[in-house]
Each structure stands twice: as C-alpha cells, then as structure tokens.
XYZ file of C-alpha atoms in Angstrom:
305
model
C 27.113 5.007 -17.922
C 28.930 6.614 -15.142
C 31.985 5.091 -13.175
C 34.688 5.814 -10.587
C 38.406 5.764 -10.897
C 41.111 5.516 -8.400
C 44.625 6.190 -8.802
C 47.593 5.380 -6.660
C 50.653 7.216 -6.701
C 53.007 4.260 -5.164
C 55.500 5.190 -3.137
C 58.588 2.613 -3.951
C 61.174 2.015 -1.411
C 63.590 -0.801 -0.183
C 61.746 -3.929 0.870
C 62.823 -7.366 2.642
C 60.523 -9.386 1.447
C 57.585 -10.486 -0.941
C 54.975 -9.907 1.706
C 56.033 -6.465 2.463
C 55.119 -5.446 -1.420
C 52.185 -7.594 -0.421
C 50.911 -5.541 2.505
C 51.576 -1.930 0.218
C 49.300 -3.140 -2.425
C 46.520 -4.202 0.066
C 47.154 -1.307 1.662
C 46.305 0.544 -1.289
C 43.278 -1.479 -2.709
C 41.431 -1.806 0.297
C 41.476 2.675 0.913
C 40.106 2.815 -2.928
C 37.834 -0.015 -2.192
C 36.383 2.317 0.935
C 35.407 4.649 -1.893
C 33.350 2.014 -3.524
C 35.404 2.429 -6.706
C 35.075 0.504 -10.082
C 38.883 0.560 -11.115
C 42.346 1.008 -9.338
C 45.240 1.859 -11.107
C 48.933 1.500 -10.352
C 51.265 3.254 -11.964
C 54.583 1.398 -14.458
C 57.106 -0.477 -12.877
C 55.952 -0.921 -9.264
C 57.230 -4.566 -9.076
C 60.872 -3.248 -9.613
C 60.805 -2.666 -6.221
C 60.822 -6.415 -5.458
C 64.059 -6.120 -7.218
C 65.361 -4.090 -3.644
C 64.674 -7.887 -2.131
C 68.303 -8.136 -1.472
C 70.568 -10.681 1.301
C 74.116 -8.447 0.254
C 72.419 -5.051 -0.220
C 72.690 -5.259 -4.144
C 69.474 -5.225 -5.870
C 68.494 -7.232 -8.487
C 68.598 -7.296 -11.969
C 65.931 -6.431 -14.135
C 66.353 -10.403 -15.556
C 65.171 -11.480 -12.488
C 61.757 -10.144 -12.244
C 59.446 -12.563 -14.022
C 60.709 -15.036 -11.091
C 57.764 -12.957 -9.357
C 55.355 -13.321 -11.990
C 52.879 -15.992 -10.566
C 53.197 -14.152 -6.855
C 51.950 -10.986 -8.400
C 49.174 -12.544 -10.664
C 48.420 -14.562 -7.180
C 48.292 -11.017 -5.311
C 46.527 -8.908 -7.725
C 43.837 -11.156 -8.993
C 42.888 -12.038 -5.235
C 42.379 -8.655 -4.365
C 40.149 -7.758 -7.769
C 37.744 -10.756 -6.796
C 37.707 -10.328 -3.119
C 36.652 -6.219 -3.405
C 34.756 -7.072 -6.434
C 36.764 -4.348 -8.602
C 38.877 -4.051 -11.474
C 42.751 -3.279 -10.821
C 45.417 -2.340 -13.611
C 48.151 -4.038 -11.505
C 50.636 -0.945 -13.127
C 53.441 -3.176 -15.220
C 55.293 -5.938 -14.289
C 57.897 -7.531 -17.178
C 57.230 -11.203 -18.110
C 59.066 -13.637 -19.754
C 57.994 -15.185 -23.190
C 59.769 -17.022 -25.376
C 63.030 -15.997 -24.102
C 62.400 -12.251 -24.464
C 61.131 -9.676 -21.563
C 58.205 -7.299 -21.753
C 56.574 -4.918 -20.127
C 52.771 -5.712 -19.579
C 49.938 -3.420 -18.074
C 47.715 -6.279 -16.604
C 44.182 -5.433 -15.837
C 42.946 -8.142 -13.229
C 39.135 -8.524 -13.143
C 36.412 -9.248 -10.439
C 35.992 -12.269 -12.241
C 39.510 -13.715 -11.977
C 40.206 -13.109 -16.120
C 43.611 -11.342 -16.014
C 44.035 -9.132 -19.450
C 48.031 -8.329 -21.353
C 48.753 -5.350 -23.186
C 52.213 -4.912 -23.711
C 53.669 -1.793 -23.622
C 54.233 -0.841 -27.622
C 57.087 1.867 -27.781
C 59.983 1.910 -25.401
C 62.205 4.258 -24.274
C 66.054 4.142 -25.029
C 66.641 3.144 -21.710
C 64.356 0.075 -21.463
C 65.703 -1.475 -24.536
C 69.774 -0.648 -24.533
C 69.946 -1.331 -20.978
C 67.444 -3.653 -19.398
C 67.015 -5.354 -23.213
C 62.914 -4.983 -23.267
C 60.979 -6.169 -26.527
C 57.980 -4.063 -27.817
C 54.627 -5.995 -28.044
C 53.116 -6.287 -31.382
C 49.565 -6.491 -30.771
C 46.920 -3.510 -29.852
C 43.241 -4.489 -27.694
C 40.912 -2.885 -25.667
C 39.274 -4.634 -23.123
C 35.104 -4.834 -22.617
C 34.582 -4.403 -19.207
C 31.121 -4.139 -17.351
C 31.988 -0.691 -17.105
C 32.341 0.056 -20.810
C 36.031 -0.272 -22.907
C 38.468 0.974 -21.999
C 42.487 0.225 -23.252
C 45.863 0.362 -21.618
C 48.930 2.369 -22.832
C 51.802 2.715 -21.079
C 53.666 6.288 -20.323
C 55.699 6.463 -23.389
C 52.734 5.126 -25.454
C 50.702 8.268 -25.072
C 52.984 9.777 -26.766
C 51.943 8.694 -29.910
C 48.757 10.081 -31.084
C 48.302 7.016 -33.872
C 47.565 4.533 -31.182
C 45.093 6.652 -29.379
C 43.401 6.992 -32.805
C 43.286 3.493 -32.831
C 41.822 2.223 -29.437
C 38.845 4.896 -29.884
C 38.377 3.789 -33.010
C 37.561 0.348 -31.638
C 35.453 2.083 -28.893
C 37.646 2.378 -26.158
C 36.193 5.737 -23.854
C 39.076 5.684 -20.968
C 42.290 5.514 -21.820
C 44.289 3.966 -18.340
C 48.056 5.029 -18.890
C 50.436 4.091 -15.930
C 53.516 5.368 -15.940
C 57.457 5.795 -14.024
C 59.083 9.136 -15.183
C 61.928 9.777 -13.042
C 62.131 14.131 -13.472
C 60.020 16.772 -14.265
C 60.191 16.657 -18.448
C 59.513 13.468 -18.590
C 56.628 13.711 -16.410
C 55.195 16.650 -18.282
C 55.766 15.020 -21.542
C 53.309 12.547 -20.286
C 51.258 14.720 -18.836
C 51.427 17.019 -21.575
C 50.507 14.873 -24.549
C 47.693 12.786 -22.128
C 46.063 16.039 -22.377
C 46.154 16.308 -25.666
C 44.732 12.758 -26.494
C 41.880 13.430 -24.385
C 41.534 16.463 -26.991
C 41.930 14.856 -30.218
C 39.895 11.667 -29.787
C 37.290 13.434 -26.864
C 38.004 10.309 -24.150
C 39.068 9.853 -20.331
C 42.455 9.590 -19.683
C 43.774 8.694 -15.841
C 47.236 8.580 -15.455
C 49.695 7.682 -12.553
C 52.967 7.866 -11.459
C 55.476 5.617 -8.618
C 56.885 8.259 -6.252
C 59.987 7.553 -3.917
C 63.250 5.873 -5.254
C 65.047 2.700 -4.754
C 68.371 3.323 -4.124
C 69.946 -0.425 -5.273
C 68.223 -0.743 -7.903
C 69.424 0.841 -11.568
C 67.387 3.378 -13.366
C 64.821 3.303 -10.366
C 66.810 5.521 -8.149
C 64.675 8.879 -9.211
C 60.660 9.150 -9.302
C 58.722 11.854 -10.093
C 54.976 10.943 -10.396
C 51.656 12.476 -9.801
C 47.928 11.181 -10.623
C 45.214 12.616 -13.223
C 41.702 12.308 -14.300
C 42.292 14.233 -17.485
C 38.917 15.346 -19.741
C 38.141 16.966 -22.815
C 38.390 20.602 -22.774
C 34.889 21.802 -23.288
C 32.206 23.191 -21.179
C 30.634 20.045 -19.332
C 33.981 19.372 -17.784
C 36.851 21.724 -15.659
C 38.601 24.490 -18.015
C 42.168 22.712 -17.268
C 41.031 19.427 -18.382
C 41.772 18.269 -14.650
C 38.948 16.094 -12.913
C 40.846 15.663 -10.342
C 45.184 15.319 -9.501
C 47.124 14.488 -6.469
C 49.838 16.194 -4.620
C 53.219 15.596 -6.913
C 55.560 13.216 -5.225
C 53.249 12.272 -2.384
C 51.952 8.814 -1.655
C 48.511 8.830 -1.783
C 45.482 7.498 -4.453
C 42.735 10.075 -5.633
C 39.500 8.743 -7.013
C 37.003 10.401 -9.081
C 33.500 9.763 -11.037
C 33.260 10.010 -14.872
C 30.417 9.996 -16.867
C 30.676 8.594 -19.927
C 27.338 9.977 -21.100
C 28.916 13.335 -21.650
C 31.712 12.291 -24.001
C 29.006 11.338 -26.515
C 27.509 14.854 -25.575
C 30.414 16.683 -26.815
C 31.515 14.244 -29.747
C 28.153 15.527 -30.941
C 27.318 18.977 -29.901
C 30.300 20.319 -28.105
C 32.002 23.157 -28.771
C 34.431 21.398 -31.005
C 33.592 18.150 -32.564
C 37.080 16.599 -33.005
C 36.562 13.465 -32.861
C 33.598 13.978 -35.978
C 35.372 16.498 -37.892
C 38.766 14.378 -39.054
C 39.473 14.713 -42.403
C 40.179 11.548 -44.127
C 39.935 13.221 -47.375
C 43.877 14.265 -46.581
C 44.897 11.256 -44.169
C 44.185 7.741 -43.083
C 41.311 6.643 -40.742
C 43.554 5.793 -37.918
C 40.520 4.699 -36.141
C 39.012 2.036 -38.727
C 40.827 -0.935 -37.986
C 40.260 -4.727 -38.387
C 39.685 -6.177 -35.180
C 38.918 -9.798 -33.677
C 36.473 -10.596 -30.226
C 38.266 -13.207 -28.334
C 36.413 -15.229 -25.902
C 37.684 -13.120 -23.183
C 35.656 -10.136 -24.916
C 39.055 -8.329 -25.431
C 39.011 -6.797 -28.942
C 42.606 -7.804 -30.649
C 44.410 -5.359 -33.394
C 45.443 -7.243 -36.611
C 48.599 -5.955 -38.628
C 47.328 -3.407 -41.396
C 49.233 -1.682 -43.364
C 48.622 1.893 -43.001
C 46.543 3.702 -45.296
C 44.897 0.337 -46.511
C-alpha cells in the first residue's frame, strides 16, 4: 500500500473575519490537492487565530473558541468531500460537558469527521487556558490503511506510541504549536525516535507566524516532517522529506507502507519484533472495540494486566 502526505506549515496572523481563515485553509487544501494527495495535515492550534477576530483590537479568550466549532466542522468537512481527500483539520478545542479540549479532527472524503483528544497537556494549556485531557486512545481505519493522531506533547510519551501500533496503526499524524526552538526539537526529537522504536511513519507540522493579541500565541516556531525508520530502504536522517523552518508553505511526500513490514522483518534492526516482555509489559496488546465508524477505541487497562 503506498500513499501521499501533505503537510502545511500555517502561517497564523491577525484576521477580520471568519471567511478570511476560510480562504487560508482553501488556500492550502486546494495546492496539496494539485499534488493528488491522500491526506493534509494542519498543524495544533490553527483556529486560535480566529481568536485575533477582534472589533477593540483585544483578542479573544481561549473560552470563546468552541463558538466556532460548527463553522470549522462546516469548512473542513466540505473541503475533504469536495477534493475527495482526508484532512487532519490540526486542533481546534470543543466544548463538552462544560469542560474544553483539544481535539485533532480527521475529516473524511466521506463526510465522517473522527475525535482524538489530545491526552497529555502542557503546563500552560491546563493552568492557564484550563484544558482537560481526553481519556480515550483510537486509531482510525482509513482506505489508506490506520493510522492515529497524537498531538505535539503526546509524542512525547513513548507508551502511547506502543499502544496505537499495537492496534495497527502504520502513520502516526502528530500536529503540533511549539513556540521556540526546544520545544520544537523536543518534538522533533522524540518523533524520531518513535518512528525507531515501533518502525512507523510519523509526519509532523508546525503553525508559523504569531498573533500578537492573542495570549500564549504570540511566538511560533514550526517546521514540517515525513520522519522514517532509520534503516537502509529509507534516508540515513530519517527525513523523507521537511520544509523550510518558519516559512509558510506545505510539503508532500509518498510512503510506502510495504517497506515498514520489510524492515519489521528483515531490517537491520527488528525493534518492533525484538521487545522483551519477559522484563516489561506489552504496551502494544491492548483491548480494543470497532465502532461503526471503523475507528478502533482504547478501553481502560490497568497496566501490566
């Protein structure tokens, strides 16, 4: 199975208006779509910049942005059925029962829109703008193959990688808003390394730019990744293919899923094979649950059970 990937690296600035965020995204889907690509990414946080809509030239606060919610389902999902491709529509943060989260949405050619909350937060998102972690884990069955979402801070944590190969997820599609250089290479850093351990596809993005009213957006530092194992049918660095840092642009790029089975096999290392759950726990054995939207659903387990 082979497939191509586009990444955006959105530039966020000051907008008037709903339908100026409107025309960016288009923008953006329709030169991936030109490249006959099979999934668009946009990187965490991109619809804090409809928090710049302003009459007094205050922004808003972050409490205010699930007032866009059905807009940006309305935007997104229009644009994945009318181009016939799948988009992660980056993170937008919903309101449920009283509490806010921060959701990677992947919108389908079929008009199915898929929720995985992001599942560890930074200091930041939960002192100041008062963010709740999800609770649940999927991956998502796509005609493509499966593939999961984890948010910039959540590819930090090896255990959860574990876990969505485990359940046969083969791209991992982590957007993410780091706003200076270490915490951009801490993301960039560990991505690496996941594509290492568990011998998957990881693409990556980052919002460029700055909004200047609106807190803790002010500072962006973002650049996009096709990241690969590290073994001889792929590049030396790991890189498939990156953009320029800080620029606003998308890249796109073909992977071949074929050849992660190669090396999980007969490559020159075999880590996904060679864990040793004679010492520790089968992060990657989990009980799961189909849905009728084929997403595959994590159920609480204790660990080590």
């Amino acid at each position: 199975m082979k497939l191509r990937v586009s990444a955006v690296q959105y530039h966020l600035h000051t907008i008037n208006s709903f339908e100026e965020f409107e025309v960016q995204v288009t923008h953006y889907v329709k030169t991936a779509a030109e490249f006959n690509t099979d999934f668009i990414l946009f990187p965490e946080f991109i619809t804090t910049q409809l928090l710049s809509i302003s009459d007094n030239g205050q922004g808003q606060p972050i409490q205010n942005l699930p007032n866009y919610t059905e807009s940006y389902y309305r935007l997104f999902s229009s644009l994945a059925m009318e181009h016939g491709v799948y988009i992660i529509g980056g993170t937008h943060v919903i309101r449920k029962e009283e509490g806010l989260y921060n959701v990677a949405h992947l919108f389908s050619p079929d008009g199915h829109i898929g929720e995985q909350a992001k599942l560890h937060l930074t200091p930041t998102e939960v002192s100041e703008w008062g963010i709740s972690p999800g609770e649940s884990l999927r991956i998502f069955e796509t005609s493509k193959g499966k593939i999961a979402l984890l948010t910039c801070y959540d590819i930090e944590f090896p255990e959860i990688v574990r876990m969505v190969r485990g359940m046969g997820a083969d791209v991992i599609f982590s957007p993410s808003c780091t706003d200076d250089r270490h915490g951009f290479n801490r993301v960039r850093y560990t991505s690496h390394a996941r594509t290492i351990e568990n011998q998957v596809y990881v693409v990556t993005t980052g919002t460029v730019g700055s909004l200047p009213t609106v807190d803790f957006m002010r500072g962006n530092f973002g650049q996009a990744a096709v990241i690969t194992p590290n073994d001889v049918p792929f590049p030396q660095d790991g890189i498939l293919v990156k953009g320029e840092i800080n620029n606003d642009m998308v890249i796109t790029a073909d992977l071949d899923l074929s050849l992660l089975h190669e090396v999980r096999e007969q490559g020159s290392v075999t880590t996904w094979r060679d864990r040793r759950f004679d010492l520790y726990p089968d992060l990657g054995t989990m009980s799961v649950e189909t849905s009728m939207t084929k997403e595959m659903v994590l159920q609480k387990t204790t660990l080590g059970n």
